[in-house]
mmCIF file with all atom_site columns, C-alpha atoms and ligand atoms in Angstrom:
data_model
loop_
_atom_site.group_PDB
_atom_site.id
_atom_site.type_symbol
_atom_site.label_atom_id
_atom_site.label_alt_id
_atom_site.label_comp_id
_atom_site.label_asym_id
_atom_site.label_entity_id
_atom_site.label_seq_id
_atom_site.pdbx_PDB_ins_code
_atom_site.Cartn_x
_atom_site.Cartn_y
_atom_site.Cartn_z
_atom_site.occupancy
_atom_site.B_iso_or_equiv
_atom_site.pdbx_formal_charge
_atom_site.auth_seq_id
_atom_site.auth_comp_id
_atom_site.auth_asym_id
_atom_site.auth_atom_id
_atom_site.pdbx_PDB_model_num
ATOM   1   C  CA  . MET A 1 1   ? 33.173 125.249 -34.992 1.00 0.00 ? 26  MET A CA  1
ATOM   2   C  CA  . LYS A 1 2   ? 31.911 128.694 -34.358 1.00 0.00 ? 27  LYS A CA  1
ATOM   3   C  CA  . THR A 1 3   ? 35.014 131.284 -33.757 1.00 0.00 ? 28  THR A CA  1
ATOM   4   C  CA  . LEU A 1 4   ? 33.889 134.169 -31.553 1.00 0.00 ? 29  LEU A CA  1
ATOM   5   C  CA  . LEU A 1 5   ? 34.075 137.546 -32.025 1.00 0.00 ? 30  LEU A CA  1
ATOM   6   C  CA  . ARG A 1 6   ? 34.012 141.088 -30.576 1.00 0.00 ? 31  ARG A CA  1
ATOM   7   C  CA  . PRO A 1 7   ? 31.366 142.706 -33.254 1.00 0.00 ? 32  PRO A CA  1
ATOM   8   C  CA  . HIS A 1 8   ? 33.670 146.015 -33.258 1.00 0.00 ? 33  HIS A CA  1
ATOM   9   C  CA  . HIS A 1 9   ? 36.449 143.535 -34.528 1.00 0.00 ? 34  HIS A CA  1
ATOM   10  C  CA  . GLY A 1 10  ? 34.771 143.213 -37.637 1.00 0.00 ? 35  GLY A CA  1
ATOM   11  C  CA  . LEU A 1 11  ? 36.074 146.825 -38.087 1.00 0.00 ? 36  LEU A CA  1
ATOM   12  C  CA  . CYS A 1 12  ? 39.355 146.066 -36.692 1.00 0.00 ? 37  CYS A CA  1
ATOM   13  C  CA  . ILE A 1 13  ? 39.930 142.859 -39.212 1.00 0.00 ? 38  ILE A CA  1
ATOM   14  C  CA  . GLN A 1 14  ? 39.144 145.324 -42.479 1.00 0.00 ? 39  GLN A CA  1
ATOM   15  C  CA  . PHE A 1 15  ? 41.964 147.718 -41.360 1.00 0.00 ? 40  PHE A CA  1
ATOM   16  C  CA  . TYR A 1 16  ? 44.891 145.659 -39.874 1.00 0.00 ? 41  TYR A CA  1
ATOM   17  C  CA  . GLU A 1 17  ? 47.849 146.752 -41.282 1.00 0.00 ? 42  GLU A CA  1
ATOM   18  C  CA  . GLY A 1 18  ? 50.380 144.813 -38.811 1.00 0.00 ? 43  GLY A CA  1
ATOM   19  C  CA  . LYS A 1 19  ? 50.202 146.519 -36.038 1.00 0.00 ? 44  LYS A CA  1
ATOM   20  C  CA  . GLY A 1 20  ? 49.186 145.612 -32.710 1.00 0.00 ? 45  GLY A CA  1
ATOM   21  C  CA  . TYR A 1 21  ? 49.231 145.491 -28.772 1.00 0.00 ? 46  TYR A CA  1
ATOM   22  C  CA  . ASN A 1 22  ? 52.144 143.304 -29.141 1.00 0.00 ? 47  ASN A CA  1
ATOM   23  C  CA  . GLU A 1 23  ? 54.151 140.208 -30.721 1.00 0.00 ? 48  GLU A CA  1
ATOM   24  C  CA  . GLU A 1 24  ? 51.441 137.506 -29.309 1.00 0.00 ? 49  GLU A CA  1
ATOM   25  C  CA  . PHE A 1 25  ? 48.336 139.752 -30.517 1.00 0.00 ? 50  PHE A CA  1
ATOM   26  C  CA  . THR A 1 26  ? 49.930 140.681 -33.823 1.00 0.00 ? 51  THR A CA  1
ATOM   27  C  CA  . LYS A 1 27  ? 50.597 136.842 -34.336 1.00 0.00 ? 52  LYS A CA  1
ATOM   28  C  CA  . LYS A 1 28  ? 47.099 135.823 -33.340 1.00 0.00 ? 53  LYS A CA  1
ATOM   29  C  CA  . MET A 1 29  ? 45.582 138.717 -36.188 1.00 0.00 ? 54  MET A CA  1
ATOM   30  C  CA  . ASP A 1 30  ? 47.377 137.395 -38.968 1.00 0.00 ? 55  ASP A CA  1
ATOM   31  C  CA  . ALA A 1 31  ? 46.449 133.914 -37.388 1.00 0.00 ? 56  ALA A CA  1
ATOM   32  C  CA  . LEU A 1 32  ? 42.680 135.195 -38.098 1.00 0.00 ? 57  LEU A CA  1
ATOM   33  C  CA  . ILE A 1 33  ? 43.106 136.746 -41.255 1.00 0.00 ? 58  ILE A CA  1
ATOM   34  C  CA  . ASN A 1 34  ? 45.226 133.839 -42.769 1.00 0.00 ? 59  ASN A CA  1
ATOM   35  C  CA  . GLN A 1 35  ? 41.916 131.672 -41.753 1.00 0.00 ? 60  GLN A CA  1
ATOM   36  C  CA  . ILE A 1 36  ? 39.590 134.178 -43.287 1.00 0.00 ? 61  ILE A CA  1
ATOM   37  C  CA  . GLN A 1 37  ? 41.699 134.402 -46.590 1.00 0.00 ? 62  GLN A CA  1
ATOM   38  C  CA  . ARG A 1 38  ? 41.401 130.087 -46.551 1.00 0.00 ? 63  ARG A CA  1
ATOM   39  C  CA  . ASN A 1 39  ? 38.280 129.934 -45.530 1.00 0.00 ? 64  ASN A CA  1
ATOM   40  C  CA  . PRO A 1 40  ? 35.996 133.342 -45.651 1.00 0.00 ? 65  PRO A CA  1
ATOM   41  C  CA  . ARG A 1 41  ? 32.527 131.761 -44.641 1.00 0.00 ? 66  ARG A CA  1
ATOM   42  C  CA  . MET A 1 42  ? 34.013 130.107 -41.456 1.00 0.00 ? 67  MET A CA  1
ATOM   43  C  CA  . VAL A 1 43  ? 31.484 130.294 -38.816 1.00 0.00 ? 68  VAL A CA  1
ATOM   44  C  CA  . ILE A 1 44  ? 31.208 132.877 -36.063 1.00 0.00 ? 69  ILE A CA  1
ATOM   45  C  CA  . GLN A 1 45  ? 29.092 134.090 -33.333 1.00 0.00 ? 70  GLN A CA  1
ATOM   46  C  CA  . LEU A 1 46  ? 28.959 137.467 -32.132 1.00 0.00 ? 71  LEU A CA  1
ATOM   47  C  CA  . HIS A 1 47  ? 29.828 138.006 -29.206 1.00 0.00 ? 72  HIS A CA  1
ATOM   48  C  CA  . THR A 1 48  ? 29.953 141.147 -26.560 1.00 0.00 ? 73  THR A CA  1
ATOM   49  C  CA  . ALA A 1 49  ? 32.628 139.703 -24.231 1.00 0.00 ? 74  ALA A CA  1
ATOM   50  C  CA  . VAL A 1 50  ? 36.268 138.679 -24.527 1.00 0.00 ? 75  VAL A CA  1
ATOM   51  C  CA  . ASP A 1 51  ? 36.567 136.851 -27.726 1.00 0.00 ? 76  ASP A CA  1
ATOM   52  C  CA  . GLU A 1 52  ? 39.438 135.004 -30.062 1.00 0.00 ? 77  GLU A CA  1
ATOM   53  C  CA  . LEU A 1 53  ? 41.529 137.760 -30.101 1.00 0.00 ? 78  LEU A CA  1
ATOM   54  C  CA  . CYS A 1 54  ? 41.331 139.347 -26.915 1.00 0.00 ? 79  CYS A CA  1
ATOM   55  C  CA  . ASN A 1 55  ? 42.484 135.976 -25.753 1.00 0.00 ? 80  ASN A CA  1
ATOM   56  C  CA  . SER A 1 56  ? 46.051 136.929 -26.899 1.00 0.00 ? 81  SER A CA  1
ATOM   57  C  CA  . CYS A 1 57  ? 45.728 140.749 -25.696 1.00 0.00 ? 82  CYS A CA  1
ATOM   58  C  CA  . PRO A 1 58  ? 47.430 142.118 -22.483 1.00 0.00 ? 83  PRO A CA  1
ATOM   59  C  CA  . ASN A 1 59  ? 44.728 144.203 -21.983 1.00 0.00 ? 84  ASN A CA  1
ATOM   60  C  CA  . ASN A 1 60  ? 42.278 141.046 -21.234 1.00 0.00 ? 85  ASN A CA  1
ATOM   61  C  CA  . ILE A 1 61  ? 42.578 140.760 -17.641 1.00 0.00 ? 86  ILE A CA  1
ATOM   62  C  CA  . ASP A 1 62  ? 40.550 138.200 -15.884 1.00 0.00 ? 87  ASP A CA  1
ATOM   63  C  CA  . SER A 1 63  ? 38.602 137.722 -18.757 1.00 0.00 ? 88  SER A CA  1
ATOM   64  C  CA  . GLU A 1 64  ? 37.576 141.115 -19.235 1.00 0.00 ? 89  GLU A CA  1
ATOM   65  C  CA  . CYS A 1 65  ? 38.851 143.844 -21.058 1.00 0.00 ? 90  CYS A CA  1
ATOM   66  C  CA  . ILE A 1 66  ? 40.721 146.817 -19.047 1.00 0.00 ? 91  ILE A CA  1
ATOM   67  C  CA  . SER A 1 67  ? 38.699 149.228 -21.190 1.00 0.00 ? 92  SER A CA  1
ATOM   68  C  CA  . TYR A 1 68  ? 35.103 147.342 -21.094 1.00 0.00 ? 93  TYR A CA  1
ATOM   69  C  CA  . GLU A 1 69  ? 33.212 150.451 -21.537 1.00 0.00 ? 94  GLU A CA  1
ATOM   70  C  CA  . LYS A 1 70  ? 34.523 151.582 -24.330 1.00 0.00 ? 95  LYS A CA  1
ATOM   71  C  CA  . VAL A 1 71  ? 34.851 148.414 -26.270 1.00 0.00 ? 96  VAL A CA  1
ATOM   72  C  CA  . LYS A 1 72  ? 31.337 147.714 -25.323 1.00 0.00 ? 97  LYS A CA  1
ATOM   73  C  CA  . ARG A 1 73  ? 29.694 150.742 -26.906 1.00 0.00 ? 98  ARG A CA  1
ATOM   74  C  CA  . PHE A 1 74  ? 32.094 150.110 -29.735 1.00 0.00 ? 99  PHE A CA  1
ATOM   75  C  CA  . ASP A 1 75  ? 30.208 146.657 -30.196 1.00 0.00 ? 100 ASP A CA  1
ATOM   76  C  CA  . GLU A 1 76  ? 27.174 147.891 -29.380 1.00 0.00 ? 101 GLU A CA  1
ATOM   77  C  CA  . LYS A 1 77  ? 27.245 150.267 -31.994 1.00 0.00 ? 102 LYS A CA  1
ATOM   78  C  CA  . VAL A 1 78  ? 28.511 147.827 -34.734 1.00 0.00 ? 103 VAL A CA  1
ATOM   79  C  CA  . LEU A 1 79  ? 25.121 145.450 -34.153 1.00 0.00 ? 104 LEU A CA  1
ATOM   80  C  CA  . SER A 1 80  ? 23.203 148.433 -34.102 1.00 0.00 ? 105 SER A CA  1
ATOM   81  C  CA  . TYR A 1 81  ? 24.013 149.726 -37.172 1.00 0.00 ? 106 TYR A CA  1
ATOM   82  C  CA  . CYS A 1 82  ? 24.043 146.561 -39.146 1.00 0.00 ? 107 CYS A CA  1
ATOM   83  C  CA  . ASP A 1 83  ? 21.061 145.376 -37.071 1.00 0.00 ? 108 ASP A CA  1
ATOM   84  C  CA  . LEU A 1 84  ? 22.583 142.089 -35.720 1.00 0.00 ? 109 LEU A CA  1
ATOM   85  C  CA  . ASN A 1 85  ? 22.365 140.940 -32.315 1.00 0.00 ? 110 ASN A CA  1
ATOM   86  C  CA  . SER A 1 86  ? 24.651 139.729 -29.890 1.00 0.00 ? 111 SER A CA  1
ATOM   87  C  CA  . GLY A 1 87  ? 25.346 135.671 -29.944 1.00 0.00 ? 112 GLY A CA  1
ATOM   88  C  CA  . GLN A 1 88  ? 23.989 135.693 -33.932 1.00 0.00 ? 113 GLN A CA  1
ATOM   89  C  CA  . VAL A 1 89  ? 25.627 133.070 -35.810 1.00 0.00 ? 114 VAL A CA  1
ATOM   90  C  CA  . LEU A 1 90  ? 26.491 133.903 -39.395 1.00 0.00 ? 115 LEU A CA  1
ATOM   91  C  CA  . SER A 1 91  ? 29.405 133.654 -41.933 1.00 0.00 ? 116 SER A CA  1
ATOM   92  C  CA  . MET A 1 92  ? 32.784 135.571 -41.216 1.00 0.00 ? 117 MET A CA  1
ATOM   93  C  CA  . GLN A 1 93  ? 31.979 136.750 -45.169 1.00 0.00 ? 118 GLN A CA  1
ATOM   94  C  CA  . GLU A 1 94  ? 28.402 138.004 -44.381 1.00 0.00 ? 119 GLU A CA  1
ATOM   95  C  CA  . PHE A 1 95  ? 29.232 139.706 -41.474 1.00 0.00 ? 120 PHE A CA  1
ATOM   96  C  CA  . LEU A 1 96  ? 32.713 141.711 -42.693 1.00 0.00 ? 121 LEU A CA  1
ATOM   97  C  CA  . GLN A 1 97  ? 30.363 142.846 -45.865 1.00 0.00 ? 122 GLN A CA  1
ATOM   98  C  CA  . LEU A 1 98  ? 27.774 144.319 -43.348 1.00 0.00 ? 123 LEU A CA  1
ATOM   99  C  CA  . VAL A 1 99  ? 30.354 146.354 -41.792 1.00 0.00 ? 124 VAL A CA  1
ATOM   100 C  CA  . LYS A 1 100 ? 31.338 147.609 -45.410 1.00 0.00 ? 125 LYS A CA  1
ATOM   101 C  CA  . ASP A 1 101 ? 28.232 148.114 -46.494 1.00 0.00 ? 126 ASP A CA  1
ATOM   102 C  CA  . MET A 1 102 ? 26.422 149.600 -43.266 1.00 0.00 ? 127 MET A CA  1
ATOM   103 C  CA  . ILE A 1 103 ? 29.449 151.220 -41.193 1.00 0.00 ? 128 ILE A CA  1
ATOM   104 C  CA  . ILE A 1 104 ? 32.495 151.740 -43.845 1.00 0.00 ? 129 ILE A CA  1
ATOM   105 C  CA  . GLU A 1 105 ? 30.512 152.856 -46.934 1.00 0.00 ? 130 GLU A CA  1
ATOM   106 C  CA  . LYS A 1 106 ? 28.474 154.829 -44.753 1.00 0.00 ? 131 LYS A CA  1
ATOM   107 C  CA  . ASP A 1 107 ? 31.144 156.908 -43.439 1.00 0.00 ? 132 ASP A CA  1
ATOM   108 C  CA  . LEU A 1 108 ? 29.291 155.483 -39.858 1.00 0.00 ? 133 LEU A CA  1
ATOM   109 C  CA  . GLN A 1 109 ? 32.841 154.837 -38.558 1.00 0.00 ? 134 GLN A CA  1
ATOM   110 C  CA  . PRO A 1 110 ? 33.518 158.081 -36.597 1.00 0.00 ? 135 PRO A CA  1
ATOM   111 C  CA  . SER A 1 111 ? 30.715 157.838 -34.499 1.00 0.00 ? 136 SER A CA  1
ATOM   112 C  CA  . ILE A 1 112 ? 31.538 154.645 -33.449 1.00 0.00 ? 137 ILE A CA  1
ATOM   113 C  CA  . CYS A 1 113 ? 35.738 154.125 -32.693 1.00 0.00 ? 138 CYS A CA  1
ATOM   114 C  CA  . SER A 1 114 ? 36.803 157.887 -32.734 1.00 0.00 ? 139 SER A CA  1
ATOM   115 C  CA  . ASP A 1 115 ? 38.289 157.438 -29.332 1.00 0.00 ? 140 ASP A CA  1
ATOM   116 C  CA  . CYS A 1 116 ? 40.588 153.816 -30.172 1.00 0.00 ? 141 CYS A CA  1
ATOM   117 C  CA  . GLU A 1 117 ? 44.522 154.274 -30.130 1.00 0.00 ? 142 GLU A CA  1
ATOM   118 C  CA  . TRP A 1 118 ? 44.161 152.684 -33.558 1.00 0.00 ? 143 TRP A CA  1
ATOM   119 C  CA  . TYR A 1 119 ? 41.644 154.782 -34.891 1.00 0.00 ? 144 TYR A CA  1
ATOM   120 C  CA  . SER A 1 120 ? 44.125 157.229 -37.214 1.00 0.00 ? 145 SER A CA  1
ATOM   121 C  CA  . ILE A 1 121 ? 45.179 153.661 -38.906 1.00 0.00 ? 146 ILE A CA  1
ATOM   122 C  CA  . CYS A 1 122 ? 41.835 153.039 -39.766 1.00 0.00 ? 147 CYS A CA  1
ATOM   123 C  CA  . ILE A 1 123 ? 40.568 156.316 -41.638 1.00 0.00 ? 148 ILE A CA  1
ATOM   124 C  CA  . LYS A 1 124 ? 43.709 157.083 -43.792 1.00 0.00 ? 149 LYS A CA  1
HETATM 125 S  S1  . SF4 B 2 .   ? 41.682 146.011 -26.246 1.00 0.00 ? 229 SF4 B S1  1
HETATM 126 FE FE1 . SF4 B 2 .   ? 40.318 144.709 -25.111 1.00 0.00 ? 229 SF4 B FE1 1
HETATM 127 S  S2  . SF4 B 2 .   ? 38.574 144.620 -27.013 1.00 0.00 ? 229 SF4 B S2  1
HETATM 128 FE FE2 . SF4 B 2 .   ? 40.439 144.890 -27.990 1.00 0.00 ? 229 SF4 B FE2 1
HETATM 129 S  S3  . SF4 B 2 .   ? 41.503 143.373 -28.096 1.00 0.00 ? 229 SF4 B S3  1
HETATM 130 FE FE3 . SF4 B 2 .   ? 42.533 143.655 -26.240 1.00 0.00 ? 229 SF4 B FE3 1
HETATM 131 S  S4  . SF4 B 2 .   ? 40.923 143.024 -25.067 1.00 0.00 ? 229 SF4 B S4  1
HETATM 132 FE FE4 . SF4 B 2 .   ? 39.802 142.343 -27.058 1.00 0.00 ? 229 SF4 B FE4 1
#
């Protein structure tokens, strides 16, 4: 079964350190990280709308992120830098490696999500 993933969550996952919007959200994030560790080849479908993680987020109101414009921009930039498209199916391992190679290693994060409230965690 495919897991829907917002493209910019490919960054959030790699820098996660147990902090999140509330307990439900961090539990969901913990569960996803555990799932990835057990099965890095799990199949994902890139999805530029609410995903697995958003489903446990207090900012998800009526199936739309309250920061819609901002996260849409994050998602579009991640897709562009990794040369991927919304709807594309690939393994989590493949996706996270692309994000690492095409964004993190090239220090492109500031051009994507420097206005995210969690940014200071990710650039330590
Ligand atoms: S802030 Fe928005 S994009 Fe991020 S997890 Fe919550 S609903 Fe999803």
